[in-house]
Short mmCIF file of N, CA and C in Angstrom, two decimals:
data_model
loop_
_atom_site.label_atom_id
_atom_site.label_comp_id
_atom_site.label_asym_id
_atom_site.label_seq_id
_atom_site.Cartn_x
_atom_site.Cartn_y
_atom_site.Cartn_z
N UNK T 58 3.86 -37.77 85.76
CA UNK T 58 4.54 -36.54 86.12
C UNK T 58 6.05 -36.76 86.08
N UNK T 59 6.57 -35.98 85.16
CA UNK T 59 8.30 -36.13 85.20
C UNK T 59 8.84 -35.54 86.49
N UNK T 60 10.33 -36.36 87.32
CA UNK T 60 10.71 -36.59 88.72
C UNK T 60 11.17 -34.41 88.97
N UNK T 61 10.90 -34.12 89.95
CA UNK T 61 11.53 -32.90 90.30
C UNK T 61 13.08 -32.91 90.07
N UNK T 62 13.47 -31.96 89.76
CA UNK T 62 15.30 -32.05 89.91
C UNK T 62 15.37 -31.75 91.16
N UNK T 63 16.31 -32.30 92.08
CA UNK T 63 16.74 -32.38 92.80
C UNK T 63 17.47 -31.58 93.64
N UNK T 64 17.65 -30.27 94.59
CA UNK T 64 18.25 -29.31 94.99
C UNK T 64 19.81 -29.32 94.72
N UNK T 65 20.82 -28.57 93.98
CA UNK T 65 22.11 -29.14 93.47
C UNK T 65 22.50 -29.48 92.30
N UNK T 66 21.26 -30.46 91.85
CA UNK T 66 21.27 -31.15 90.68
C UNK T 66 21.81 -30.35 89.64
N UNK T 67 22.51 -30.61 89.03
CA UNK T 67 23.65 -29.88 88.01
C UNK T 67 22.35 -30.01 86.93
N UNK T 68 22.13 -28.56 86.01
CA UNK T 68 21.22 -28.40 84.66
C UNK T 68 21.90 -29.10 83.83
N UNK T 69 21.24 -29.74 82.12
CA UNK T 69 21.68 -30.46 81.65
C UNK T 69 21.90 -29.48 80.55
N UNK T 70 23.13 -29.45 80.16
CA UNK T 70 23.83 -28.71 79.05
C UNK T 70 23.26 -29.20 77.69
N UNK T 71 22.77 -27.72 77.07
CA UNK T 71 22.12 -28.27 75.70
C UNK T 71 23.02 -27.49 74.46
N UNK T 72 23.14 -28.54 73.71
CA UNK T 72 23.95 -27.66 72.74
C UNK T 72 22.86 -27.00 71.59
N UNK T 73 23.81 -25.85 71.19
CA UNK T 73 22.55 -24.99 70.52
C UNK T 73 22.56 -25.33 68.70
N UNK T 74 21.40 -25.99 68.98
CA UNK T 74 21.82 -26.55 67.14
C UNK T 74 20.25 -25.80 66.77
N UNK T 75 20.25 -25.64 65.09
CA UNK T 75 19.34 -25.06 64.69
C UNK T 75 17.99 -25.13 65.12
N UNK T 76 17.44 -26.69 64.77
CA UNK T 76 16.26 -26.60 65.95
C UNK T 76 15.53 -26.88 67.16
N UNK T 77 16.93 -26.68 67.97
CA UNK T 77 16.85 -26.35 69.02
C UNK T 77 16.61 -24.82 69.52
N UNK T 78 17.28 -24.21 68.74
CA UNK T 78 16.85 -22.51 68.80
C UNK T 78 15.17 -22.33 68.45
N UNK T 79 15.32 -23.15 67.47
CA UNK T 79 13.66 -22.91 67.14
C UNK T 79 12.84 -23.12 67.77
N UNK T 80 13.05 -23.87 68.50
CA UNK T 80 12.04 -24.18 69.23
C UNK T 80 11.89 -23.35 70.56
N UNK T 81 13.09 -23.11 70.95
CA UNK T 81 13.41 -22.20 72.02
C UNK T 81 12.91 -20.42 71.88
N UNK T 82 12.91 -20.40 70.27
CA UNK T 82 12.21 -18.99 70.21
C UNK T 82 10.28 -19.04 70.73
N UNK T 83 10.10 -20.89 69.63
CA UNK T 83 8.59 -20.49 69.94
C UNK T 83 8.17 -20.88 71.82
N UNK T 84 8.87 -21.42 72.03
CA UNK T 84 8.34 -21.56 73.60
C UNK T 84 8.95 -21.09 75.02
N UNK T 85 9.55 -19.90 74.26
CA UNK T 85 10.59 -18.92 75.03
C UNK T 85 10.26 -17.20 74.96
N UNK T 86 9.18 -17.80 74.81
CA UNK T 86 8.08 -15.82 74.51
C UNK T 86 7.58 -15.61 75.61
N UNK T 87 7.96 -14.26 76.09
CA UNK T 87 8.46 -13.26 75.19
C UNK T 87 10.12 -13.39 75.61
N UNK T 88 10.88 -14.22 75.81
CA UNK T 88 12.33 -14.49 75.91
C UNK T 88 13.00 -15.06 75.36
N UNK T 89 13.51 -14.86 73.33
CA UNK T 89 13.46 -15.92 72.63
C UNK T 89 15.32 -15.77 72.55
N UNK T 90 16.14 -16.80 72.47
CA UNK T 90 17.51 -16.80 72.28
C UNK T 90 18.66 -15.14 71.85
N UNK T 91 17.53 -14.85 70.97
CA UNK T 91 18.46 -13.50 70.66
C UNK T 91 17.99 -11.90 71.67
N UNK T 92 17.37 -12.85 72.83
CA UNK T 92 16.96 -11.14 73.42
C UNK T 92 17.42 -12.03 74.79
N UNK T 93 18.83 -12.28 74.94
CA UNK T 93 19.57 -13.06 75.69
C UNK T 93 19.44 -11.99 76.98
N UNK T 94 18.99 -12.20 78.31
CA UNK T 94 19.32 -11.13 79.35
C UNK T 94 17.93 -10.43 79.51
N UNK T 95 17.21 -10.90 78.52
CA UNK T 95 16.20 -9.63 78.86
C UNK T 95 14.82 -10.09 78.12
N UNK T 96 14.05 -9.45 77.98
CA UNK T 96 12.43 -9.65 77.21
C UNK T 96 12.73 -9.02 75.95
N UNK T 97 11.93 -9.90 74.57
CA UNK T 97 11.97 -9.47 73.53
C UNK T 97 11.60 -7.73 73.46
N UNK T 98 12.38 -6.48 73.06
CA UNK T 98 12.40 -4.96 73.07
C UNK T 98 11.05 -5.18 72.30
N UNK T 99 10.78 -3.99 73.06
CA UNK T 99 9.21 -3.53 72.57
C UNK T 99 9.01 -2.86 70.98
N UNK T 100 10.06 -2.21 70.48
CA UNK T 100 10.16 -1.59 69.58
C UNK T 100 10.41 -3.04 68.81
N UNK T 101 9.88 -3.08 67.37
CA UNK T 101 10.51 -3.96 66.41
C UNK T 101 11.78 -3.75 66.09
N UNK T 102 12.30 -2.63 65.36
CA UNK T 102 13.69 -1.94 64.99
C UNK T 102 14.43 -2.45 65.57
N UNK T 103 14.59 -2.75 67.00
CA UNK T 103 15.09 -2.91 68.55
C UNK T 103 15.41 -4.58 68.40
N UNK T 104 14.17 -5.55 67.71
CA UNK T 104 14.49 -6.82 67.91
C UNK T 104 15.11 -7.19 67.02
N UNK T 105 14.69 -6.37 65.55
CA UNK T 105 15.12 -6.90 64.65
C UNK T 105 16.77 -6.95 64.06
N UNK T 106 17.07 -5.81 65.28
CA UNK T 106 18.99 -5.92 65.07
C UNK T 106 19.59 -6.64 66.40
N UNK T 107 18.45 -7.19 67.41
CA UNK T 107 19.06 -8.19 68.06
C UNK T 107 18.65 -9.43 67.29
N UNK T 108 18.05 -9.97 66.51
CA UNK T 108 17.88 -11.15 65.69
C UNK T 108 18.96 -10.66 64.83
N UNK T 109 19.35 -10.08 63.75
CA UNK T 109 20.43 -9.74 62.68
C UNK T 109 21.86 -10.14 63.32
N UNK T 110 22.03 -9.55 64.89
CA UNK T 110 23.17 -9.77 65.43
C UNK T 110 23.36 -11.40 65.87
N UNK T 111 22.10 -11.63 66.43
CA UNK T 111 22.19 -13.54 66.73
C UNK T 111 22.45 -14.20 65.54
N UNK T 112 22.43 -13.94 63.79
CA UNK T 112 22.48 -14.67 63.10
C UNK T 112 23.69 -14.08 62.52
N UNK T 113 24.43 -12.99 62.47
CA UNK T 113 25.28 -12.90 61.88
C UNK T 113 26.12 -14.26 61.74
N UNK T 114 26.72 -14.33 60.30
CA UNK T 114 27.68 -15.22 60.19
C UNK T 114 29.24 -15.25 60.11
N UNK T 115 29.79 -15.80 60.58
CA UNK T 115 31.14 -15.96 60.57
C UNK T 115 31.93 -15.34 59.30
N UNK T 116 33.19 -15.26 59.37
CA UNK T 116 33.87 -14.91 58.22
C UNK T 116 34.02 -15.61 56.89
N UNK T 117 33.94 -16.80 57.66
CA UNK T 117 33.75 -17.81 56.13
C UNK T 117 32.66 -18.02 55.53
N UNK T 118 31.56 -17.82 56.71
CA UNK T 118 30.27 -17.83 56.01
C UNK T 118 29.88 -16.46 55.22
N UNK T 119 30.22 -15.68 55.36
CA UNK T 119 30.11 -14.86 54.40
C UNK T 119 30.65 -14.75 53.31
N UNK T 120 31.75 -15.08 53.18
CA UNK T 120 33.20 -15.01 52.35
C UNK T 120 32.22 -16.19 50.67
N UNK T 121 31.80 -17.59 51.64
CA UNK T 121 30.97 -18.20 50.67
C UNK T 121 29.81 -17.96 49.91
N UNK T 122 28.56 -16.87 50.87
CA UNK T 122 27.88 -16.21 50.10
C UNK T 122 28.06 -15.12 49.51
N UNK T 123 29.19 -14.37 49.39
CA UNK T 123 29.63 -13.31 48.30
C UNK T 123 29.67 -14.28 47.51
N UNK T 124 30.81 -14.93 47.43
CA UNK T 124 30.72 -15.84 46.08
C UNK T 124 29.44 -16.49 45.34
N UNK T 125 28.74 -17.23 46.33
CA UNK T 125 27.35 -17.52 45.98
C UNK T 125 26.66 -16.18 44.89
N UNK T 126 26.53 -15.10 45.16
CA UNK T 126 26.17 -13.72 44.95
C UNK T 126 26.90 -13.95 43.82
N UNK T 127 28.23 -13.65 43.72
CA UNK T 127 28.96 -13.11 42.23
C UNK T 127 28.93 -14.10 41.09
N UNK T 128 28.64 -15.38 41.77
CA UNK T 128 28.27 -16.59 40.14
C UNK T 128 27.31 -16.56 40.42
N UNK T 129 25.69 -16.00 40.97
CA UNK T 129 24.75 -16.41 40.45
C UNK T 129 24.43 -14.49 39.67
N UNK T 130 25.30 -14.04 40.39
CA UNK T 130 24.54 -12.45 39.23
C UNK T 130 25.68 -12.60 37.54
N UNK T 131 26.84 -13.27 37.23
CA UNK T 131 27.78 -13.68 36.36
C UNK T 131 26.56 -14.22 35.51
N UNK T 132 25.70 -15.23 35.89
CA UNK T 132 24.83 -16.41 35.38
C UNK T 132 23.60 -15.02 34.60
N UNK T 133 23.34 -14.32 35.43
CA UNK T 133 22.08 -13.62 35.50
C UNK T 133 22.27 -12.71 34.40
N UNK T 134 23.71 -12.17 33.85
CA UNK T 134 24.14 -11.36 33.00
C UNK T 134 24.39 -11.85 32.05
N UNK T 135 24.27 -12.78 31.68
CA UNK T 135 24.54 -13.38 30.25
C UNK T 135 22.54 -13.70 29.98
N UNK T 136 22.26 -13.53 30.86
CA UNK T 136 20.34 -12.80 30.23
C UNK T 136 20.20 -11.48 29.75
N UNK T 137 20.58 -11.02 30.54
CA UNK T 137 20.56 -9.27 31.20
C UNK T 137 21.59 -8.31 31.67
N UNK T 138 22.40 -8.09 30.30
CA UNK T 138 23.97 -8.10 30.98
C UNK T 138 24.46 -6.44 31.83
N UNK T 139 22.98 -5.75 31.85
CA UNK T 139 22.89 -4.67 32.99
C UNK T 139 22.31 -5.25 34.14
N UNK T 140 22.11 -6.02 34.52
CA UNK T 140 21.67 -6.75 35.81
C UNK T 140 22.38 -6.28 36.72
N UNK T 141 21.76 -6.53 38.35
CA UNK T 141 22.43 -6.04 39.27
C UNK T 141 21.80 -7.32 40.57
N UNK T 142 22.40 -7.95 41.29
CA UNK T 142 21.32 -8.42 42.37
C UNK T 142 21.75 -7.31 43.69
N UNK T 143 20.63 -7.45 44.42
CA UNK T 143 20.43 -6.62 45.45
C UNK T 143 19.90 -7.65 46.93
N UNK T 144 20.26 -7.53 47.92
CA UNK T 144 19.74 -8.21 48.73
C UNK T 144 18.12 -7.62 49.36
N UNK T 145 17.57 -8.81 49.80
CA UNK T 145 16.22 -8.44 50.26
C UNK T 145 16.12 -8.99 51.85
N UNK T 146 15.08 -8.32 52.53
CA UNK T 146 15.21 -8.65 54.12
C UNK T 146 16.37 -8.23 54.69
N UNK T 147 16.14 -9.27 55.74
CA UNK T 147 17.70 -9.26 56.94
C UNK T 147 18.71 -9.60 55.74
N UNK T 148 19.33 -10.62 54.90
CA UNK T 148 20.50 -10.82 54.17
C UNK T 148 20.40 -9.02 53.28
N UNK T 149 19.96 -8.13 53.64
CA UNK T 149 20.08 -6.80 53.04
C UNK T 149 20.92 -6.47 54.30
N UNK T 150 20.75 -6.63 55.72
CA UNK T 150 21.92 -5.93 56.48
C UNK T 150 23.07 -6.78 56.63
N UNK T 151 23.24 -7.79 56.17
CA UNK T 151 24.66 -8.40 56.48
C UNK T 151 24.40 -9.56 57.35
N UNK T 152 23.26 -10.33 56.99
CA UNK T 152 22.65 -11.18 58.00
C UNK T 152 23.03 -12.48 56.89
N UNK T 153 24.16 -13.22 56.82
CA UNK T 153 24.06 -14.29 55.78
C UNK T 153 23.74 -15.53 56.46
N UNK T 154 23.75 -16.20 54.98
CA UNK T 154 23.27 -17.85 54.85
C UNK T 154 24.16 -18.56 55.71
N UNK T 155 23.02 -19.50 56.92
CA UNK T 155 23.40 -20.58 57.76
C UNK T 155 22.78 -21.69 57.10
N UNK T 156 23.37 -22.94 57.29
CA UNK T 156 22.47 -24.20 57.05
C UNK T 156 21.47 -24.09 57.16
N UNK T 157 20.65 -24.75 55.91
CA UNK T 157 19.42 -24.93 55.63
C UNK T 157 18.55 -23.28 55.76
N UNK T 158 18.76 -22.14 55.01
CA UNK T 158 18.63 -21.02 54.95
C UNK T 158 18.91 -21.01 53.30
N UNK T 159 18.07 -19.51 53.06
CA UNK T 159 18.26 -19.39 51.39
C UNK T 159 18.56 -17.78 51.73
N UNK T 160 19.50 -17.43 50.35
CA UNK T 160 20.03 -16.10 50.32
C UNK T 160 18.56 -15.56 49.33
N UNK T 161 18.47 -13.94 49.89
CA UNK T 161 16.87 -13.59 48.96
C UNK T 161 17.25 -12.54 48.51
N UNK T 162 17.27 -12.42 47.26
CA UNK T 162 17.98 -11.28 46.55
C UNK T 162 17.02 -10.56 45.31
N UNK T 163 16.95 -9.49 44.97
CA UNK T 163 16.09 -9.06 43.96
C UNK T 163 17.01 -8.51 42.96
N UNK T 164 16.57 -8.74 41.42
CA UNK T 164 17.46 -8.04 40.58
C UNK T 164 16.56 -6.81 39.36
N UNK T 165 18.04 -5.84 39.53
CA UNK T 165 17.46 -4.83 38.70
C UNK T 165 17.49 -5.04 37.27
N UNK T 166 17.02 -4.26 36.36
CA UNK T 166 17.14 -3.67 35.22
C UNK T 166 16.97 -5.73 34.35
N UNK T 167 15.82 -5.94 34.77
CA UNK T 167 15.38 -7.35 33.94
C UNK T 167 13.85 -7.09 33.71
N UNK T 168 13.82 -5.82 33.05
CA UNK T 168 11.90 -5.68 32.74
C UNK T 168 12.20 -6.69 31.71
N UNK T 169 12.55 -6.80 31.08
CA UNK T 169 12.19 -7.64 29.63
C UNK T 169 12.87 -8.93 30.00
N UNK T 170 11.68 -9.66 29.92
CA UNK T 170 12.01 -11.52 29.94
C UNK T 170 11.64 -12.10 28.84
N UNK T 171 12.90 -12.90 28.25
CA UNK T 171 12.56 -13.20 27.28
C UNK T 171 11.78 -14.19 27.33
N UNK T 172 11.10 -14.80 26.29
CA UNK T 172 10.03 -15.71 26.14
C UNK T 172 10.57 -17.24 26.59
N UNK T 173 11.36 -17.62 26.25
CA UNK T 173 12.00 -18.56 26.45
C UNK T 173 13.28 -18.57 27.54
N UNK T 174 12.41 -17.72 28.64
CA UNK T 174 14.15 -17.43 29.75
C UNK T 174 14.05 -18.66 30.71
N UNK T 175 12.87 -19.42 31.03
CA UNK T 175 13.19 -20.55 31.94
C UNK T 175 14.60 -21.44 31.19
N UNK T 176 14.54 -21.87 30.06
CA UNK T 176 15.45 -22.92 29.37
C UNK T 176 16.50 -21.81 29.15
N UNK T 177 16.42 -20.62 29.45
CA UNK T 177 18.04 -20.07 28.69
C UNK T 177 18.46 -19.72 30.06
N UNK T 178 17.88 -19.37 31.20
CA UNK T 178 18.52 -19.21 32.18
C UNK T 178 18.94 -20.94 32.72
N UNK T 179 18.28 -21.92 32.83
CA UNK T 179 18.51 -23.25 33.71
C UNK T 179 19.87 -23.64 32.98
N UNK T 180 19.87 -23.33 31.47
CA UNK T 180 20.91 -24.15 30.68
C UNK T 180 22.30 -23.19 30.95
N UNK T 181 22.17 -22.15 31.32
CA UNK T 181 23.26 -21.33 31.71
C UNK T 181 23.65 -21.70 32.96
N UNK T 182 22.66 -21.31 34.19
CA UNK T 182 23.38 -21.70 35.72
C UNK T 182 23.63 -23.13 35.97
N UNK T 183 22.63 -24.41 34.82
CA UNK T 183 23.57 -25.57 35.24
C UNK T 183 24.78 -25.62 34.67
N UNK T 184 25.64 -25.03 34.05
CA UNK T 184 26.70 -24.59 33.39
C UNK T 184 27.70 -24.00 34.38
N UNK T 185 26.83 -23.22 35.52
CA UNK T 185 28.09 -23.01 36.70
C UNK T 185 28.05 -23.70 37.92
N UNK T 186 27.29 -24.75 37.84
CA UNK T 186 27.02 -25.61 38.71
C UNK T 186 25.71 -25.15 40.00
N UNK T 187 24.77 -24.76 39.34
CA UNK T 187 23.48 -24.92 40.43
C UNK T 187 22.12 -25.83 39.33
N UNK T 188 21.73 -25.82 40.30
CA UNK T 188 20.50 -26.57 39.94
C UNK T 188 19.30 -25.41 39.73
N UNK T 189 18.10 -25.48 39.09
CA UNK T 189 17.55 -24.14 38.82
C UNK T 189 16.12 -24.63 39.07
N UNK T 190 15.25 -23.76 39.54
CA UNK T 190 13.97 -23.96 40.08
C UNK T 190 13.08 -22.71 39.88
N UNK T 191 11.82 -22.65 39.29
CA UNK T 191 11.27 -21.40 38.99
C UNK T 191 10.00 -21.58 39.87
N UNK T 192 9.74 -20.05 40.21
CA UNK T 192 8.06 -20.30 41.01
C UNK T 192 8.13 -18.59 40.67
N UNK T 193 6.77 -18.29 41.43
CA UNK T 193 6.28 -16.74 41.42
C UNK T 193 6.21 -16.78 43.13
N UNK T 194 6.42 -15.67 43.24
CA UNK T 194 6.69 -15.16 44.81
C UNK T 194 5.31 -15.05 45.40
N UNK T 195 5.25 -14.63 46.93
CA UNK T 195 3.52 -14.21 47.49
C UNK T 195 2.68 -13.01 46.54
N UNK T 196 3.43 -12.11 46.02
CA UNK T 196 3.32 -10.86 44.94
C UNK T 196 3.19 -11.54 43.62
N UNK T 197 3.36 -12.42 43.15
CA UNK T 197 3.15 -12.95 41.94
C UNK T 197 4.39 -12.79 41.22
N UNK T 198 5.61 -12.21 41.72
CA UNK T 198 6.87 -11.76 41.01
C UNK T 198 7.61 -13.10 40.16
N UNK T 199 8.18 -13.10 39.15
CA UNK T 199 9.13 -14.24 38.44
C UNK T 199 10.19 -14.42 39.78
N UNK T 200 10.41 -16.00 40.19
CA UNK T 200 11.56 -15.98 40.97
C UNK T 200 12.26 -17.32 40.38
N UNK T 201 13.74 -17.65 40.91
CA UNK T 201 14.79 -19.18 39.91
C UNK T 201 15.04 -19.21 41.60
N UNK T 202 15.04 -20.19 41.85
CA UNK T 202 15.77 -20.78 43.12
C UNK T 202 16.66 -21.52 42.51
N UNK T 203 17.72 -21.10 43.05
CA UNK T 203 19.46 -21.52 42.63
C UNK T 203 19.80 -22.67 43.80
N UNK T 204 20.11 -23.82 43.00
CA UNK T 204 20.88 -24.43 44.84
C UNK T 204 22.36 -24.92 43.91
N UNK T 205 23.08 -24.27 44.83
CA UNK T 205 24.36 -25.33 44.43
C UNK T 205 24.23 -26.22 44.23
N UNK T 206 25.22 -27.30 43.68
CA UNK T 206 25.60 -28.48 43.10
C UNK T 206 26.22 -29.19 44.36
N UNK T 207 27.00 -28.52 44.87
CA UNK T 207 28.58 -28.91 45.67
C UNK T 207 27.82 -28.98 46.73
N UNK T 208 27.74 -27.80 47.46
CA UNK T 208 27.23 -27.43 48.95
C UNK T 208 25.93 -27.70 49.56
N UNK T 209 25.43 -27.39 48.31
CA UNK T 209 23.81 -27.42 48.63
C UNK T 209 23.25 -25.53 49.52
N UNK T 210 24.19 -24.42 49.02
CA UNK T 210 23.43 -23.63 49.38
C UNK T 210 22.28 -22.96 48.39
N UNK T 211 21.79 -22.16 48.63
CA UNK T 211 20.60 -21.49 47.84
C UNK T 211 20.44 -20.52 48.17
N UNK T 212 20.36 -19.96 46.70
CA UNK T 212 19.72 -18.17 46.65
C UNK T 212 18.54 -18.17 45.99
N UNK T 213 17.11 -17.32 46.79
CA UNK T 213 15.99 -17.06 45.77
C UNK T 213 16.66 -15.71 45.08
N UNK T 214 16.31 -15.77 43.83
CA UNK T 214 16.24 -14.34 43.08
C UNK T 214 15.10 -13.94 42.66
N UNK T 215 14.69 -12.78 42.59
CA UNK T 215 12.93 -12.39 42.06
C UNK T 215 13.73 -11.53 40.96
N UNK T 216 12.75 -12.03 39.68
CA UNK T 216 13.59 -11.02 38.52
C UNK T 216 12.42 -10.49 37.84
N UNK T 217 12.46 -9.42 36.80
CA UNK T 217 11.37 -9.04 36.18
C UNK T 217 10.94 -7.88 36.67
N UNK T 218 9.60 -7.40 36.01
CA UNK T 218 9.32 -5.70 36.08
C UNK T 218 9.00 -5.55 37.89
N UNK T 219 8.61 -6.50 38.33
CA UNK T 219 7.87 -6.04 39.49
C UNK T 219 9.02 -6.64 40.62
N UNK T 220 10.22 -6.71 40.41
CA UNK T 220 11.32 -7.42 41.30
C UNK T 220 11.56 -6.28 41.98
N UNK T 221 11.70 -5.23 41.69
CA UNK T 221 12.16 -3.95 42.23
C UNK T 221 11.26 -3.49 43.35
N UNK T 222 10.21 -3.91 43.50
CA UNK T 222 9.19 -3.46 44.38
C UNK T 222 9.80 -3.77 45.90
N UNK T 223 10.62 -4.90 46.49
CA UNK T 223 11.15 -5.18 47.30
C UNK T 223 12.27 -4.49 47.55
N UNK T 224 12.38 -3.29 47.04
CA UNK T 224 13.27 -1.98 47.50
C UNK T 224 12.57 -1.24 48.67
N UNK T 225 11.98 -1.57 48.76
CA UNK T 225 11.66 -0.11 49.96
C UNK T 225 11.73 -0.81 51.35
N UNK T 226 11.38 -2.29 51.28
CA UNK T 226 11.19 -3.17 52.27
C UNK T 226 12.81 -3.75 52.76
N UNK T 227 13.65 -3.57 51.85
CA UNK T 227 14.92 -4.31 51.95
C UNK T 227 15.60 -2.03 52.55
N UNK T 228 14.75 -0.96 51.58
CA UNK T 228 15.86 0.10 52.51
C UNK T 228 15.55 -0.11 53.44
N UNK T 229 14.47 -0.25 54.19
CA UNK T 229 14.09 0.25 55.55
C UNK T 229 14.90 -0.53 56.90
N UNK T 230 15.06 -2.06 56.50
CA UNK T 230 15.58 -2.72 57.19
C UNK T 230 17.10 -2.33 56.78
N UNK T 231 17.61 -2.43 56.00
CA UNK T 231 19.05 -1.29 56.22
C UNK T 231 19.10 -0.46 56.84
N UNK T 232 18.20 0.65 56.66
CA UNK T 232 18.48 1.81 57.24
C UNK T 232 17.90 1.24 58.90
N UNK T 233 17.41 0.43 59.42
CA UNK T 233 17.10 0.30 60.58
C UNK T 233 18.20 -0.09 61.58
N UNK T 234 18.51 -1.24 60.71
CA UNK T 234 19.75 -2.08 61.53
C UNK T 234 21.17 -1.40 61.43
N UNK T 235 21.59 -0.51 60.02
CA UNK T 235 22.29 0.02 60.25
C UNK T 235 22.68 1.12 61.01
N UNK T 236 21.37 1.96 61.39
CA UNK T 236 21.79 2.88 62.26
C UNK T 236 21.87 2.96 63.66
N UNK T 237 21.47 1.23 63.63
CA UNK T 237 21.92 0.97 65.57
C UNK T 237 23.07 0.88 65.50
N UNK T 238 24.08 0.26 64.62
CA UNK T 238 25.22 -0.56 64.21
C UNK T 238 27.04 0.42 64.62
#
């Protein structure tokens, strides 16, 4: 049996590093870090812009995933030079990339893949410095996991006819979080 603390006994200051939160969400239910003061809100809508607000990132951290964003859709247009990326999930309300996190983005107007786009896309983005990784999503969608060179951050992109389908799932959480905002 570990000793009782002691009446007085000063709590031991924990600093809040990534998984330490994590862990604190799973064994802090229904009281997980971002529903600070109170019990996780009953409504989802409700938690999900107190989680958006606990992760918002700093100014610089954003400042780096725009950029992240504008050389990997630069990369994406020399495939598809009407391309567009779009964010998906929470990084759809303004929720960006922390350590060890991936930016999830969907892109438009890429129905047509060419036959040979794994080697014409990898030989392009290692050209702006990411590393390139292909898989199919839980939906079966085409996706390139991008990781920087330098930093080591990462964006998934889902491209192709059925990328667009993650529009309705990326408005809703906009329109959710933004209209608490």
């Amino acid at each position: 049996n570990p000793p009782m603390a002691q009446p007085g006994a000063q709590d031991p200051v924990l600093v809040p590093t990534r998984p330490l939160l994590k862990a604190l969400a799973h064994e802090c239910k229904p009281y997980p870090p971002w529903s600070v003061g109170g019990p996780t809100p009953a409504a989802l809508n409700d938690e999900l812009q107190q989680f958006a607000h606990f992760l918002a990132g700093t100014a610089e951290e954003k400042a780096k995933v725009e950029a992240l964003i504008a050389t990997a859709c630069a990369a994406l247009k020399q495939v598809w030079p009407k391309c567009d990326l779009h964010p998906m999930g929470l990084t759809a309300a303004n929720v960006h990339s922390h350590k060890d996190t991936v930016v999830h983005l969907f892109a438009t107007s890429t129905d047509e893949v060419p036959e040979d786009h794994e080697a014409t896309l990898r030989a392009i983005v290692n050209g702006v410095g990411f590393q390139a990784d292909f898989f199919a999503d839980c939906r079966g969608c085409s996706s390139i996991l991008l990781t920087e060179a330098r930093t080591g951050d990462r964006c998934a992109i889902r491209f192709g006819p059925n990328a667009e389908k993650a529009k309705g799932c990326t408005e809703l959480i906009i329109s959710t979080i933004a209209a608490k905002e």
